[in-house]
Structure formats: C-alpha cells, structure tokens
Coordinates of C-alpha atoms in Angstrom, one line a residue:
Chain A
D944 CA -138.1 -39.8 -36.0
A945 CA -136.8 -43.3 -33.4
G946 CA -135.4 -45.6 -36.6
I947 CA -137.6 -48.9 -36.0
T948 CA -139.2 -51.0 -39.1
Q949 CA -141.5 -54.1 -39.1
S950 CA -141.9 -56.6 -41.3
P951 CA -143.9 -58.0 -42.7
R952 CA -146.0 -55.1 -42.5
H953 CA -149.2 -56.9 -43.8
K954 CA -149.4 -61.7 -44.0
V955 CA -152.2 -63.5 -44.2
T956 CA -151.9 -67.1 -43.6
E957 CA -153.9 -70.2 -42.4
T958 CA -154.6 -71.4 -39.3
G959 CA -152.2 -73.7 -37.8
T960 CA -149.4 -72.0 -39.4
P961 CA -146.7 -70.6 -37.5
V962 CA -146.0 -66.7 -38.6
T963 CA -142.6 -64.8 -37.6
L964 CA -143.0 -61.2 -37.2
R965 CA -139.5 -59.0 -36.7
C966 CA -138.9 -56.1 -35.3
H967 CA -135.4 -54.1 -36.5
Q968 CA -134.2 -51.3 -34.5
T969 CA -131.1 -49.0 -35.1
E970 CA -131.7 -46.5 -32.2
N971 CA -129.5 -48.8 -29.8
H972 CA -132.4 -49.1 -27.0
R973 CA -132.2 -51.5 -24.7
Y974 CA -136.0 -52.0 -24.3
M975 CA -138.3 -53.1 -27.1
Y976 CA -141.8 -54.6 -26.9
W977 CA -144.8 -56.3 -29.0
Y978 CA -148.1 -54.6 -28.3
R979 CA -151.5 -56.4 -30.5
Q980 CA -153.9 -53.6 -30.7
D981 CA -157.5 -54.8 -31.1
P982 CA -160.6 -52.5 -31.5
G983 CA -162.9 -52.3 -28.5
H984 CA -159.5 -53.3 -26.9
G985 CA -156.3 -50.6 -27.5
L986 CA -153.2 -51.0 -27.5
R987 CA -152.3 -54.9 -24.8
L988 CA -149.0 -56.2 -24.3
I989 CA -147.6 -58.9 -26.3
H990 CA -144.0 -59.8 -25.3
Y991 CA -140.9 -57.1 -23.8
S992 CA -137.2 -57.8 -23.5
Y993 CA -135.0 -55.5 -21.2
G994 CA -132.3 -56.6 -22.9
V995 CA -130.4 -59.3 -25.2
K996 CA -132.2 -62.5 -23.9
D997 CA -134.1 -61.3 -21.1
T998 CA -137.8 -60.9 -21.7
D999 CA -140.6 -61.7 -19.5
K1000 CA -144.5 -62.0 -20.1
G1001 CA -147.0 -59.2 -20.7
E1002 CA -150.8 -59.5 -20.2
V1003 CA -151.9 -61.2 -23.7
S1004 CA -148.9 -63.5 -23.4
D1005 CA -150.5 -66.8 -24.6
G1006 CA -150.1 -68.3 -28.1
Y1007 CA -147.2 -66.2 -28.7
S1008 CA -144.1 -66.8 -28.0
V1009 CA -139.9 -64.2 -28.7
S1010 CA -136.5 -63.9 -28.7
R1011 CA -133.6 -61.4 -29.4
S1012 CA -131.1 -62.0 -29.6
K1013 CA -129.4 -59.5 -30.8
T1014 CA -130.0 -55.6 -29.1
E1015 CA -131.7 -54.7 -33.0
D1016 CA -134.7 -57.4 -33.8
F1017 CA -136.8 -58.2 -31.8
L1018 CA -138.8 -61.5 -33.5
L1019 CA -142.1 -62.6 -32.1
T1020 CA -143.5 -65.8 -32.8
L1021 CA -147.1 -67.5 -32.6
E1022 CA -146.4 -71.3 -32.7
S1023 CA -150.3 -71.7 -34.3
A1024 CA -152.1 -69.1 -35.3
T1025 CA -155.3 -69.4 -34.6
S1026 CA -158.5 -66.4 -36.3
S1027 CA -158.0 -64.9 -32.8
Q1028 CA -154.9 -64.6 -33.5
T1029 CA -155.7 -61.8 -35.8
S1030 CA -155.0 -58.6 -35.3
V1031 CA -152.5 -55.1 -35.5
Y1032 CA -149.6 -56.0 -34.3
F1033 CA -146.8 -52.7 -32.8
C1034 CA -143.5 -53.1 -31.8
A1035 CA -142.0 -50.3 -29.1
I1036 CA -138.7 -49.1 -28.5
S1037 CA -137.0 -47.3 -25.3
G1038 CA -134.0 -46.6 -24.0
R1039 CA -133.2 -43.7 -21.4
G1040 CA -136.7 -41.4 -21.5
T1041 CA -136.5 -36.8 -21.2
S1042 CA -137.0 -37.5 -17.2
G1043 CA -133.7 -39.7 -16.9
D1044 CA -135.4 -43.1 -16.0
A1045 CA -134.1 -45.5 -17.8
A1046 CA -137.0 -47.2 -19.8
G1047 CA -139.0 -43.9 -21.2
E1048 CA -141.1 -43.1 -23.6
Q1049 CA -141.9 -46.2 -26.5
Y1050 CA -141.8 -45.3 -29.5
F1051 CA -143.6 -46.9 -32.0
G1052 CA -143.1 -49.4 -35.3
P1053 CA -145.0 -49.0 -38.5
G1054 CA -147.4 -51.7 -37.4
T1055 CA -147.8 -55.2 -39.5
R1056 CA -151.9 -56.7 -39.9
L1057 CA -152.4 -60.1 -39.4
T1058 CA -155.1 -62.4 -41.1
V1059 CA -155.4 -65.6 -40.0
T1060 CA -158.0 -67.1 -42.4
Chain B
G988 CA -156.7 -55.2 -12.3
Q989 CA -156.4 -52.2 -14.0
N990 CA -158.2 -50.1 -14.0
I991 CA -157.5 -46.7 -17.7
D992 CA -160.7 -45.2 -17.9
Q993 CA -161.4 -43.0 -21.0
P994 CA -164.2 -40.7 -23.5
T995 CA -165.2 -43.3 -26.6
E996 CA -164.8 -40.3 -29.0
M997 CA -165.4 -36.6 -28.6
T998 CA -166.0 -34.1 -31.3
A999 CA -164.7 -30.4 -31.3
T1000 CA -164.9 -27.9 -33.5
E1001 CA -161.9 -26.1 -35.7
G1002 CA -159.9 -23.0 -33.9
A1003 CA -161.3 -24.8 -30.3
I1004 CA -160.3 -26.0 -27.5
V1005 CA -160.6 -29.6 -26.8
Q1006 CA -160.4 -31.7 -23.5
I1007 CA -159.5 -35.9 -22.6
N1008 CA -159.3 -36.3 -19.4
C1009 CA -158.2 -39.7 -18.4
T1010 CA -158.6 -41.5 -15.1
Y1011 CA -156.8 -44.3 -13.9
Q1012 CA -156.7 -47.2 -10.6
T1013 CA -153.0 -49.3 -10.7
S1014 CA -151.3 -51.6 -9.0
G1015 CA -148.3 -48.5 -9.2
F1016 CA -147.8 -46.2 -10.4
N1017 CA -144.5 -44.5 -12.9
G1018 CA -145.5 -42.2 -14.9
L1019 CA -148.7 -41.5 -17.3
F1020 CA -147.5 -40.3 -20.9
W1021 CA -150.3 -39.0 -23.6
Y1022 CA -150.1 -40.9 -27.6
Q1023 CA -151.4 -39.2 -30.8
Q1024 CA -152.3 -42.4 -33.6
H1025 CA -154.2 -41.2 -36.8
A1026 CA -155.8 -44.3 -38.2
G1027 CA -153.9 -46.7 -40.0
E1028 CA -150.8 -44.9 -38.7
A1029 CA -148.5 -46.0 -36.1
P1030 CA -148.8 -43.9 -32.4
T1031 CA -147.1 -41.5 -31.8
F1032 CA -145.5 -39.6 -28.0
L1033 CA -146.6 -36.4 -27.4
S1034 CA -146.6 -35.8 -23.7
Y1035 CA -145.1 -38.0 -20.3
N1036 CA -146.1 -36.0 -16.8
V1037 CA -144.9 -38.0 -13.8
L1038 CA -144.7 -35.0 -10.7
D1039 CA -148.0 -33.2 -10.3
G1040 CA -149.5 -30.4 -12.4
L1041 CA -149.0 -28.9 -15.8
E1042 CA -146.2 -29.9 -19.1
E1043 CA -147.4 -27.5 -22.1
K1044 CA -145.9 -28.0 -25.2
G1045 CA -146.1 -25.8 -27.8
R1046 CA -150.7 -26.3 -28.7
F1047 CA -150.5 -29.2 -26.6
S1048 CA -150.8 -29.9 -22.1
S1049 CA -150.9 -32.8 -20.4
F1050 CA -151.8 -32.0 -16.2
L1051 CA -151.5 -34.9 -14.0
S1052 CA -153.1 -35.3 -10.8
R1053 CA -151.3 -38.3 -8.6
S1054 CA -153.8 -38.4 -5.7
K1055 CA -156.6 -38.4 -7.6
G1056 CA -156.3 -40.4 -10.4
Y1057 CA -157.1 -38.5 -12.6
S1058 CA -155.4 -37.0 -15.8
Y1059 CA -156.4 -34.8 -18.7
L1060 CA -154.5 -33.6 -22.8
L1061 CA -155.0 -30.3 -23.3
L1062 CA -155.6 -29.5 -27.5
K1063 CA -155.4 -25.4 -28.5
E1064 CA -156.3 -23.9 -31.2
L1065 CA -157.8 -27.1 -33.1
Q1066 CA -156.8 -28.0 -36.8
M1067 CA -158.4 -30.3 -39.0
K1068 CA -155.2 -32.7 -38.6
D1069 CA -155.7 -33.3 -35.2
S1070 CA -158.6 -35.3 -35.3
A1071 CA -156.9 -38.2 -34.2
S1072 CA -157.6 -41.4 -31.4
Y1073 CA -156.2 -40.4 -28.0
L1074 CA -154.0 -42.7 -26.2
C1075 CA -153.9 -42.5 -22.8
A1076 CA -151.3 -44.8 -20.8
V1077 CA -149.7 -45.6 -17.7
K1078 CA -147.1 -46.9 -16.6
I1079 CA -147.4 -49.3 -13.4
S1080 CA -144.0 -51.5 -13.2
G1081 CA -140.3 -50.6 -14.7
Y1082 CA -141.0 -51.0 -18.3
A1083 CA -144.1 -51.8 -19.7
L1084 CA -147.1 -49.2 -20.4
N1085 CA -151.0 -50.4 -20.0
F1086 CA -152.7 -48.4 -22.1
G1087 CA -156.5 -47.1 -22.6
K1088 CA -158.6 -48.2 -25.0
G1089 CA -158.1 -44.5 -26.2
T1090 CA -160.7 -41.2 -27.4
S1091 CA -161.5 -40.7 -31.4
L1092 CA -161.2 -36.9 -31.5
L1093 CA -163.6 -35.4 -34.5
V1094 CA -162.5 -31.8 -35.6
T1095 CA -165.2 -30.3 -37.4
P1096 CA -165.0 -27.2 -39.7

C-alpha cells in the first residue's frame, strides 16, 4: 500500500472558523489530490497538485485553498468553514502508472471526517 | 458536463458472478479505472483500462469499449467480503479522475 496519511482523522468545528487538513506521503509521488465524498454525489475533486508549488482547481474548489511547499505534504484549507463543507475528505497520490503514463492510478489516504456545526 | 453512470445498488449471491456496468459521456478519455470501497474506508484501486478489451486480475475482470462509452467490472466466485461500493472513474485529461456515484453491492449467503 502507498504510504499516505491524513490528519486529523476526525474534526468538529464551528461555522466561520478556519480549518486545515494535512496529507502526507512517503512515496515521493509527483501528483496529489484532494477529494470530498458526499452521499448522492460520489467523489468530487477539489484541488490537485502536479508538483511543488504547482496546483490547480478541480470541480468543487470554491471555499477551499491548497498549498504544497514540499513533495510530501499537501494542505487543504477551508478559510471560513460552512455547514455545506461537512463531508469526508480524501487525499490521493499518483506517480508513473503501470501503463507508463505520468499520472497513473491514484492511491487514497484513510480520509478525514469533518463536521461543521 | 461529464456524465458517468452506474447502477446505484446490486445484490448477488455468494459464489455467483456479478457484472457492474458503467457508461460514460465525457469531453475526453485517457483511461477508465475501477475502485472498491468498503464502508468507512478509503477507495482501493482494482483495475485500469485504456484500450478496448478485457483485463483479468484473479477473480476480477474489467472490460472497456471506447466506441460505446461502456465498461463493466466482472466479479467471479463472489465472497461475503466483496460487499462494498464499486466506483467507476474516467480520466478525462492528464491528471484528474471523474468518478461515478458508485454501485453498492450486497453479497448474500
């Protein structure tokens, strides 16, 4: 299994507070991703990174920002949490895949369950 | 927009074979992935198809037809531990995956 951890694993916070979730990998993979998973919606991409300091927006990026200052860490920040951001957040990583393409299959971290009250 | 469709739920019997279908209409295609996700856990990678045809991995096989925008995951000799959600995902551009909503499979004795 890919070495990927997320912290915290669970968090309860109040509306309007800032929240930062951390994803850490030991695989030296170039690509990192943040998804949220909600009932009825499946996994949706928030932001992704294709290298240190190189990031881009995904499908549901409003209200979220990211930073990647080193290969192993990818941070997701909710500047002012809202109840609609209550969700399970998954980080994923990918490197050169089995087919040889640069960003192959993705491996997921254990997830962070965030509740905004 | 991107459209990836899977059945919401399926039920099958232990020892049987089940086929989970996925159809897609997307603006691009760079491969199709299947993931398994047990309740409360992270998705785990099962298979990858980029060319038409069947890929076999033990009890699991995945098929792709790019002209039809269609894939299926075939699970043989079902076991109780196969009860999980199965996620179909399409890589539309270079990096990111677009996921379907998943198929919840219940295996009964």
